[in-house]
Every structure is written in structure tokens, then in C-alpha cells.
mmCIF file of C-alpha atoms in Angstrom:
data_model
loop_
_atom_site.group_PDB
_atom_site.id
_atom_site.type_symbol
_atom_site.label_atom_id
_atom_site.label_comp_id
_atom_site.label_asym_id
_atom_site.label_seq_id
_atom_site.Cartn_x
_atom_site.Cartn_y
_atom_site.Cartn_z
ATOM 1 C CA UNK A 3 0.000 0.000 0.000
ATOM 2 C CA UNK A 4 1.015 3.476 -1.064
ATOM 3 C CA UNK A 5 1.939 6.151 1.558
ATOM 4 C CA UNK A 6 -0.666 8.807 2.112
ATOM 5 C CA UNK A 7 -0.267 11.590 0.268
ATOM 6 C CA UNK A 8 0.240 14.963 2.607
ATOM 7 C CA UNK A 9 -2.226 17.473 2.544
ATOM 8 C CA UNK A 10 -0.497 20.796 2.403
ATOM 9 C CA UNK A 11 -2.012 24.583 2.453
ATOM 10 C CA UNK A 12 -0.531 27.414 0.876
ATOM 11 C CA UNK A 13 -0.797 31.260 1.807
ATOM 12 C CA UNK A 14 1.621 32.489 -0.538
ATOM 13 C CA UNK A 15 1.407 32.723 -4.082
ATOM 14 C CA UNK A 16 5.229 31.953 -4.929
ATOM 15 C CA UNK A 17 4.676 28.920 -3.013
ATOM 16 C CA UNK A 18 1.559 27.659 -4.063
ATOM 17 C CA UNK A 19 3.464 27.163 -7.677
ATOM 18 C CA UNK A 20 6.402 26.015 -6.438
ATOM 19 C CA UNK A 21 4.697 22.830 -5.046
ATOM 20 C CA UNK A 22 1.873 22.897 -7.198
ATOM 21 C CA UNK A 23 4.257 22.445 -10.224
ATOM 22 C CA UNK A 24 6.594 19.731 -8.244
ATOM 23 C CA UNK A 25 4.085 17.155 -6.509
ATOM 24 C CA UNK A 26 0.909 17.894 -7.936
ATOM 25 C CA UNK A 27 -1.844 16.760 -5.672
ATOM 26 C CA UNK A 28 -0.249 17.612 -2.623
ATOM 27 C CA UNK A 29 -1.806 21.281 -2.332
ATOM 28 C CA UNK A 30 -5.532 21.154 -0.653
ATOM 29 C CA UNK A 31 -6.053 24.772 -0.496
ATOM 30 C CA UNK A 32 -4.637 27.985 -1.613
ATOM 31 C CA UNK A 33 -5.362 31.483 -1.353
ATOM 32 C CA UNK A 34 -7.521 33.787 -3.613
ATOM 33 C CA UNK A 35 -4.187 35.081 -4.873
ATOM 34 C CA UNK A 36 -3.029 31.875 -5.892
ATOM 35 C CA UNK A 37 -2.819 32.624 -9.516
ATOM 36 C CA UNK A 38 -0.381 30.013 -10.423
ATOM 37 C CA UNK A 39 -0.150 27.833 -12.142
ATOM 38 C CA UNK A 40 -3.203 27.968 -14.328
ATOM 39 C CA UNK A 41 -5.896 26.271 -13.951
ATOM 40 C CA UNK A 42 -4.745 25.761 -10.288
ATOM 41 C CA UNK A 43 -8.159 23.522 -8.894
ATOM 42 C CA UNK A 44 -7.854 23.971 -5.186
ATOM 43 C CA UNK A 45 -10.196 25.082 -2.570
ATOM 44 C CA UNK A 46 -9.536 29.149 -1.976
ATOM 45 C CA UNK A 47 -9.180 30.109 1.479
ATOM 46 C CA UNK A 48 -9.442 33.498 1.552
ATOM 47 C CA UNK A 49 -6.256 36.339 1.186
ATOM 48 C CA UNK A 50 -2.578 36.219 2.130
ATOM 49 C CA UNK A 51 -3.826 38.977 4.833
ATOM 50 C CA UNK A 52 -7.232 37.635 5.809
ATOM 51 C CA UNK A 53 -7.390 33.473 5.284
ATOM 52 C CA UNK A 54 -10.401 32.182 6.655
ATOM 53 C CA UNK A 55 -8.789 29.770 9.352
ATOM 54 C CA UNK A 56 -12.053 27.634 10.086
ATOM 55 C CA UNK A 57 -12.441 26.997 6.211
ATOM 56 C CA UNK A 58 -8.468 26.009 6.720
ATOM 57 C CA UNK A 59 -8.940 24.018 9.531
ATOM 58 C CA UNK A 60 -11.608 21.769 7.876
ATOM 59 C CA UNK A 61 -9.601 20.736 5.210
ATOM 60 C CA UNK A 62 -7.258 18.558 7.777
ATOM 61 C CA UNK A 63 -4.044 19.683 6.418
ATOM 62 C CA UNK A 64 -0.589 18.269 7.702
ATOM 63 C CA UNK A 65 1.228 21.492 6.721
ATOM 64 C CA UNK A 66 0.431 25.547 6.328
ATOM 65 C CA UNK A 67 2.922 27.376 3.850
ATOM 66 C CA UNK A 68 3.662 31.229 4.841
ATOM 67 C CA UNK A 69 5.853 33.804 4.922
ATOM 68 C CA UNK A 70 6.571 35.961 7.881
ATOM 69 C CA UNK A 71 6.491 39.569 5.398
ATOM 70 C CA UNK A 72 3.069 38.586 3.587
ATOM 71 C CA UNK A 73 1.255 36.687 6.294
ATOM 72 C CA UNK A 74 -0.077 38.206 9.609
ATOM 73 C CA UNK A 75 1.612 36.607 12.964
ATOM 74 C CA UNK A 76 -2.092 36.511 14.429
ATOM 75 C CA UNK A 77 -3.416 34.152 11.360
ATOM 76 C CA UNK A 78 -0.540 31.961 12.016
ATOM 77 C CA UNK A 79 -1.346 32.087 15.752
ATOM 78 C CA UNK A 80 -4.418 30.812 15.219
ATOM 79 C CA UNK A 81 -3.786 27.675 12.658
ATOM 80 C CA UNK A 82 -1.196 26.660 15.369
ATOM 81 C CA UNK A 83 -3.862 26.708 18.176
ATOM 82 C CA UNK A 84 -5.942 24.705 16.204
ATOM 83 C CA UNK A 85 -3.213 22.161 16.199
ATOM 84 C CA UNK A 86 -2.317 22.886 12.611
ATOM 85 C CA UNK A 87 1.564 22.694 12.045
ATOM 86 C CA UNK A 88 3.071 26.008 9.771
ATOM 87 C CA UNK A 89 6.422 26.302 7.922
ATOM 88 C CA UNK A 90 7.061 30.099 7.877
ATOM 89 C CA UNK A 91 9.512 31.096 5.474
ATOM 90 C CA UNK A 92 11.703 34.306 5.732
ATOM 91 C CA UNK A 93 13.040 35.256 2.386
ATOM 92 C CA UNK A 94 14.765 38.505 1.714
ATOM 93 C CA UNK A 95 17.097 37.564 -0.849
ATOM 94 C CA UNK A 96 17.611 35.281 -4.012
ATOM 95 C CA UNK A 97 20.187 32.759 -1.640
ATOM 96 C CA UNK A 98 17.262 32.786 0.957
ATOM 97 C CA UNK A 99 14.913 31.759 -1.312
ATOM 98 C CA UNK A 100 16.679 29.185 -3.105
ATOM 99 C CA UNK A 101 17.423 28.061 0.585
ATOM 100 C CA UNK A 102 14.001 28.421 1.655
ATOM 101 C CA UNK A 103 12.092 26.359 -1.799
ATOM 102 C CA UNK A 104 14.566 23.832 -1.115
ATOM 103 C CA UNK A 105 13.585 23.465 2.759
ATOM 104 C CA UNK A 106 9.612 23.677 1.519
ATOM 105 C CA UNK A 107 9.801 21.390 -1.041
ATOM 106 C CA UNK A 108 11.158 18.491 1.526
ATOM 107 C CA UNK A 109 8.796 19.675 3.848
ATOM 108 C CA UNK A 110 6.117 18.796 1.520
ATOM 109 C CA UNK A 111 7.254 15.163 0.719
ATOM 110 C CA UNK A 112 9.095 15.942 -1.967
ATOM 111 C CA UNK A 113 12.175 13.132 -2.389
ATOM 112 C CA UNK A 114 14.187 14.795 -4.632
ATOM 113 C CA UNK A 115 15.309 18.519 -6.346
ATOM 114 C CA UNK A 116 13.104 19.497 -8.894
ATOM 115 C CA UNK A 117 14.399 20.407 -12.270
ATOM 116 C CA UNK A 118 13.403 23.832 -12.210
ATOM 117 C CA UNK A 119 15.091 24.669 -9.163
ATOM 118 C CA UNK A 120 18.652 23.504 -11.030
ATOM 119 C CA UNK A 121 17.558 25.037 -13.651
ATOM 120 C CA UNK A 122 16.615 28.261 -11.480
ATOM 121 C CA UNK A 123 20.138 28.032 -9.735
ATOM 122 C CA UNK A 124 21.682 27.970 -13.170
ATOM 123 C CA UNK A 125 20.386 31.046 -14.578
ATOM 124 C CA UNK A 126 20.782 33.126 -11.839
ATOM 125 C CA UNK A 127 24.331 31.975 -11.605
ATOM 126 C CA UNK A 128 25.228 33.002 -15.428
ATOM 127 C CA UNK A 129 24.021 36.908 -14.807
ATOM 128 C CA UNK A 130 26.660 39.172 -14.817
ATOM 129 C CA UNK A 131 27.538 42.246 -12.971
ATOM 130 C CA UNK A 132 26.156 44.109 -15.914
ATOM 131 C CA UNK A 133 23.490 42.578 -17.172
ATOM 132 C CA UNK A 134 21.739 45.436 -17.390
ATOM 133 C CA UNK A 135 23.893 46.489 -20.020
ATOM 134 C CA UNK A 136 26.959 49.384 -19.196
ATOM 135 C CA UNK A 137 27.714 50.950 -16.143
ATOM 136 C CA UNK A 138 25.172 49.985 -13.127
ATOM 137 C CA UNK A 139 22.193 52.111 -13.252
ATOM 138 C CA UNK A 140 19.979 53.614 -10.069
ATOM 139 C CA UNK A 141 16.530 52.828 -9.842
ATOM 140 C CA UNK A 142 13.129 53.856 -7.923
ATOM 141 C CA UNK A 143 11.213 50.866 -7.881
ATOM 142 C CA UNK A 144 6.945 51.943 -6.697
ATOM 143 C CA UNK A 145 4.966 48.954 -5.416
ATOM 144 C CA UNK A 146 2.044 51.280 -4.898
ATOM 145 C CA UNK A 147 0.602 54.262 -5.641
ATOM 146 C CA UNK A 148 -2.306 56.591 -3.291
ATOM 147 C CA UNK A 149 -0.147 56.584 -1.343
ATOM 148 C CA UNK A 150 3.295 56.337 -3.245
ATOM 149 C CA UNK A 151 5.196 53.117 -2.011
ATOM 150 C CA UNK A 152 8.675 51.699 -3.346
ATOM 151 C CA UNK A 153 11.460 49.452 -2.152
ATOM 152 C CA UNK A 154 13.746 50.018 0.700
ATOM 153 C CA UNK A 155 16.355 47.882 2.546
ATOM 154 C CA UNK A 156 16.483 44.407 2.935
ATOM 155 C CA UNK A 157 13.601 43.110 -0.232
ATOM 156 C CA UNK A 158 13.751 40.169 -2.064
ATOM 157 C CA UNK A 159 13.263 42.057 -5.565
ATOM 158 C CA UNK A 160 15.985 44.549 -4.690
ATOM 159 C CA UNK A 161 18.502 41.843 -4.715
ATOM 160 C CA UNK A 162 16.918 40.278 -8.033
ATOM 161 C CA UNK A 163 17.994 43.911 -9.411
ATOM 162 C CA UNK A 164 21.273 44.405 -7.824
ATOM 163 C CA UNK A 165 22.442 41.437 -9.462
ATOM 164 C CA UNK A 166 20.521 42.573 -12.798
ATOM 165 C CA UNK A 167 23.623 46.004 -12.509
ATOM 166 C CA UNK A 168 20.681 47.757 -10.827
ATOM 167 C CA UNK A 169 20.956 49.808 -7.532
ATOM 168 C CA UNK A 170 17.404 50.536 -5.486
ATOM 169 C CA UNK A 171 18.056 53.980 -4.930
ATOM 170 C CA UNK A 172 16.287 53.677 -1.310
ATOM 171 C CA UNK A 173 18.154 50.350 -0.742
ATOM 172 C CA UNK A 174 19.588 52.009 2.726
ATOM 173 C CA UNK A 175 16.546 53.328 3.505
ATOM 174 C CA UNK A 176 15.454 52.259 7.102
ATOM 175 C CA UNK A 177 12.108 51.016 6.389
ATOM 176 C CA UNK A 178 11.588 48.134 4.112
ATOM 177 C CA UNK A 179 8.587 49.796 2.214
ATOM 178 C CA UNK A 180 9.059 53.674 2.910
ATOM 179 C CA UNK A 181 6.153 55.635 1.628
ATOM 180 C CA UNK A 182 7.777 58.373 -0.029
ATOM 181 C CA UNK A 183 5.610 61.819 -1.924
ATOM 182 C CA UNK A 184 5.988 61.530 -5.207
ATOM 183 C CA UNK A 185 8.277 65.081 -5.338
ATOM 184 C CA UNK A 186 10.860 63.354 -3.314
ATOM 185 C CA UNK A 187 10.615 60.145 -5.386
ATOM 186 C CA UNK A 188 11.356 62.591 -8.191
ATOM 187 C CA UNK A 189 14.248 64.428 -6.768
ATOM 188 C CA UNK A 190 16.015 61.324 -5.996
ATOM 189 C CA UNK A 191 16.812 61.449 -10.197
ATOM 190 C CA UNK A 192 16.817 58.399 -10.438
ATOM 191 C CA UNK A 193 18.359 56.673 -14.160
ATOM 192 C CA UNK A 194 15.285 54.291 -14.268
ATOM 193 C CA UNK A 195 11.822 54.208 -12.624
ATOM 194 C CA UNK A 196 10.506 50.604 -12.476
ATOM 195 C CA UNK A 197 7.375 49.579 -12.454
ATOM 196 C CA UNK A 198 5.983 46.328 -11.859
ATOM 197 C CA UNK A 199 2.403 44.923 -12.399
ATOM 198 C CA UNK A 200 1.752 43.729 -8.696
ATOM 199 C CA UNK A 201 0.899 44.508 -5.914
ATOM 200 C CA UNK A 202 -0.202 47.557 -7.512
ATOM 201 C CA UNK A 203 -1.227 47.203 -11.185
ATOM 202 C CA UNK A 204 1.210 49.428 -12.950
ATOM 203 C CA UNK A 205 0.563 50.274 -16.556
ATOM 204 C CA UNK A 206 1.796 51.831 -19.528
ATOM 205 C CA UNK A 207 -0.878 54.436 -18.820
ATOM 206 C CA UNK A 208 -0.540 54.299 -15.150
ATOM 207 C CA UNK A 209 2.667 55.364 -13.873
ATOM 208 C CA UNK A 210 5.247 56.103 -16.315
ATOM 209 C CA UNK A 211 3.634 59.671 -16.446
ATOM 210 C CA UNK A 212 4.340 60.172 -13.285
ATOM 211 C CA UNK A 213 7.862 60.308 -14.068
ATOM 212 C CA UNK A 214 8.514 62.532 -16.947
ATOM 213 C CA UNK A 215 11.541 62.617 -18.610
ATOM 214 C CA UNK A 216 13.014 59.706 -16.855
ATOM 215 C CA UNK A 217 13.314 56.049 -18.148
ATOM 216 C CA UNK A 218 10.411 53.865 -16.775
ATOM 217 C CA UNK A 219 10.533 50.310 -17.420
ATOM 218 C CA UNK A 220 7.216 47.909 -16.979
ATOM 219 C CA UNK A 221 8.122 44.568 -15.842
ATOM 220 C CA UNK A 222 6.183 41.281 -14.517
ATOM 221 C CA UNK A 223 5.935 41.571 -11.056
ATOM 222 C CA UNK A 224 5.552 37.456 -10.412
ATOM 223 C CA UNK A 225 9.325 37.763 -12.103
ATOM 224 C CA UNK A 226 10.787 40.542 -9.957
ATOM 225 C CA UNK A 227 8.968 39.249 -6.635
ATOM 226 C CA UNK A 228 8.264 35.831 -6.698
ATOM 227 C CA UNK A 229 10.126 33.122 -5.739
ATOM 228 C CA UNK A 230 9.237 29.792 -7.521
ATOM 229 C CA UNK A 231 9.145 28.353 -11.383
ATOM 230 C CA UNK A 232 9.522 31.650 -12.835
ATOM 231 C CA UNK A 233 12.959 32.226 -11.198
ATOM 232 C CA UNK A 234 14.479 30.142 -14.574
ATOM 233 C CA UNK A 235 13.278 32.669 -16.894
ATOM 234 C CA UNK A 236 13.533 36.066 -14.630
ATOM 235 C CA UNK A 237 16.942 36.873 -14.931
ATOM 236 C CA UNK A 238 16.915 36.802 -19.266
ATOM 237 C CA UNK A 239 13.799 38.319 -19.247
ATOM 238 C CA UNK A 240 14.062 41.381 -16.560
ATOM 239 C CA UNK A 241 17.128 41.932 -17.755
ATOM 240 C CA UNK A 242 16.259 42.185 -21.156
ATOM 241 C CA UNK A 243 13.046 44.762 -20.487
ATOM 242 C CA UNK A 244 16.133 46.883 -18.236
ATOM 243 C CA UNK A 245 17.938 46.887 -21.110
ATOM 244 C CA UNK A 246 14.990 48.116 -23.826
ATOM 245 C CA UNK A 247 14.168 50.721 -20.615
ATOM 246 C CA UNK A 248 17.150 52.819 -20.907
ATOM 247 C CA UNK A 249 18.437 52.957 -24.186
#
């Protein structure tokens, strides 16, 4: 007779597709959020911020997924007390992550490295100092906007970009997500504004025109902040809208 397979919850995104896509059947329940990979046919539980931990509970699962930066300490509180058993992951920078998928994916039952994750490991190891093409450029990099939000110290997309030849302007900034008014966003003169499409849904039509007469690139925010599958094509493909950005 076969072991029983684990029944595993996930309440982050980058997550849900990293197991999803490497022992499919596994995940029980994802979050709302949960966008990948397609067609993903799970039972929703509710936001990264606001799962619905009774809806959790009943589906008996042997493992919670989180992260301590996109799920609330109070949430996790609670699965625990209901005798639940969560894996929170702390992930601030590409080695983290890699670190932190491999530590998941065993967690989850998984025997053995997934391709992608070489694969992932490979890619990120071939990108160059400049990859961004020339000298290293400076960068504001928004997450939101009403109020204005961008990158600061310590962020798992930051590092993405500093090994992409591209310096977060606010990268020493004591806050992790400083909300900054747009004038001094502006002042900072930045060589390249970039602007991803999550959280906040930046578009060629919202955003760049904020910024006028400096470089704004649009990039795929599951390949600047997730960390998962898409980490094999990131670096080539950030790199290469960086690149079209600032010419």
C-alpha cells in the first residue's frame, strides 16, 4: 500500500506554484491570490492577509505554507492553536529563497530537487555584474501608488535587481517599504523608474507619467517578486526589459 499523500495549504502565491508544479496533488487549499499555475483547482481560502482559518482548519491539512512579510503573525497564531503545524519562510534575498524552496519542497514530501530549481540556480548563476547592459544604473522601484510606495532595505526584488547592474536607490533606507511623496521620489533622479504589475497594477498608462523625462521600465511583477518556477526565466527576461528601458 502506497503512503498517504500529505495534505499541504498554501498562503503564498510563490509557493503555491512552487509545489503545485513539483508534486501535484499535494496542495488542498490555496489562497484567492493563488494565480499560479493555471488552472490551479484547489479550494480558496481566503487572502494572504485575511485566510479564513475555520475553512483552513476543515480541510485537515498536515502542513500551512507562509511567509513571515506577507502573512499576519495573528493568522498563524491561530492555525497553530488549532493544532495545525506552519512552515514560515523568511526570504529577503535570491540565496534565501533558493534556501528556503529547497527546505519547503522536503517539507512537503518531496524526495528529490526538482528540475526547475537547477535550472533556477543555473540562470541566476550566469548573470553578470552588468546585465543590465553598461555601467550599473539607479533605480526607484513603486509597489504602490495613493499613497506612493517603493522598495527600501532588505527586499527580495531589490537583490533580483542588484544582481541585474541595478541599484534601489532607497536600498539604505530604514524602512523596508518607505512611503515616499511623489516630489521626493522625483528628486532622488533616479536613471530608471521601475514599475511592476503587482501589488499595484502598474501600466503603460498608469505610472510612467508620473515620471517625466526619466526612463520607466514595466516589468512582470511574479518575475521581480516571486520566488518559484519563474525564477528560470527572470533573470533573461528582466534583464532584457532593463535593457529596452534605458536605451
Amino acid at each position: 500500500m502506497g503512503a498517504i499523500p500529505m495534505r499541504v495549504v498554501s498562503l503564498v502565491p510563490s509557493l503555491t506554484e512552487a509545489v503545485a508544479v513539483t508534486a501535484p496533488g499535494v496542495l488542498v487549499g490555496a489562497t484567492d491570490w493563488c494565480s499560479h499555475p493555471a488552472g490551479l483547482d484547489v479550494v480558496r481560502i481566503g487572502g494572504t492577509k485575511n485566510p479564513d482559518v475555520p475553512a483552513i482548519t476543515a480541510l485537515r491539512p498536515d502542513l500551512v505554507l507562509a511567509n513571515e512579510e506577507e502573512n499576519r503573525a495573528p493568522d498563524l497564531a491561530a492555525l497553530r492553536a488549532a493544532g495545525i503545524d506552519v512552515l514560515v519562510t523568511e526570504i529577503r534575498t535570491l540565496d534565501q529563497g533558493l534556501r528556503e524552496l529547497r527546505r519547503v519542497l522536503a517539507a512537503c514530501g518531496v524526495p528529490r530537487r526538482p528540475r526547475w530549481l537547477d535550472e533556477a540556480e543555473a540562470a541566476w548563476a550566469a548573470v553578470t555584474a552588468d546585465a543590465a547592459g553598461g555601467a550599473p544604473l539607479t533605480a526607484v522601484v513603486p509597489i504602490w501608488r495613493r499613497p506612493w510606495m517603493v522598495l527600501g532595505r532588505d527586499t527580495f526584488a531589490g537583490d533580483l535587481l542588484a544582481r541585474l547592474g541595478v541599484r534601489n536607490v532607497y536600498a539604505d533606507h530604514p524602512e523596508r517599504y518607505p512611503r515616499l511623496p511623489l516630489d521626493t521620489l522625483r528628486a532622488a533622479a533616479p536613471d530608471l523608474v521601475v514599475l511592476p504589475d503587482e501589488p499595484y497594477r502598474f501600466t503603460r498608462d498608469d505610472g510612467p507619467e508620473a515620471f517625466p523625462g526619466t526612463a520607466t521600465a514595466l516589468v512582470d511583477g511574479r518575475l521581480l517578486t516571486w520566488y518559484g518556477p519563474s525564477l528560470t526565466e527572470a533573470p533573461q527576461a528582466l534583464a532584457r526589459a532593463l535593457r529596452a528601458a534605458h536605451r
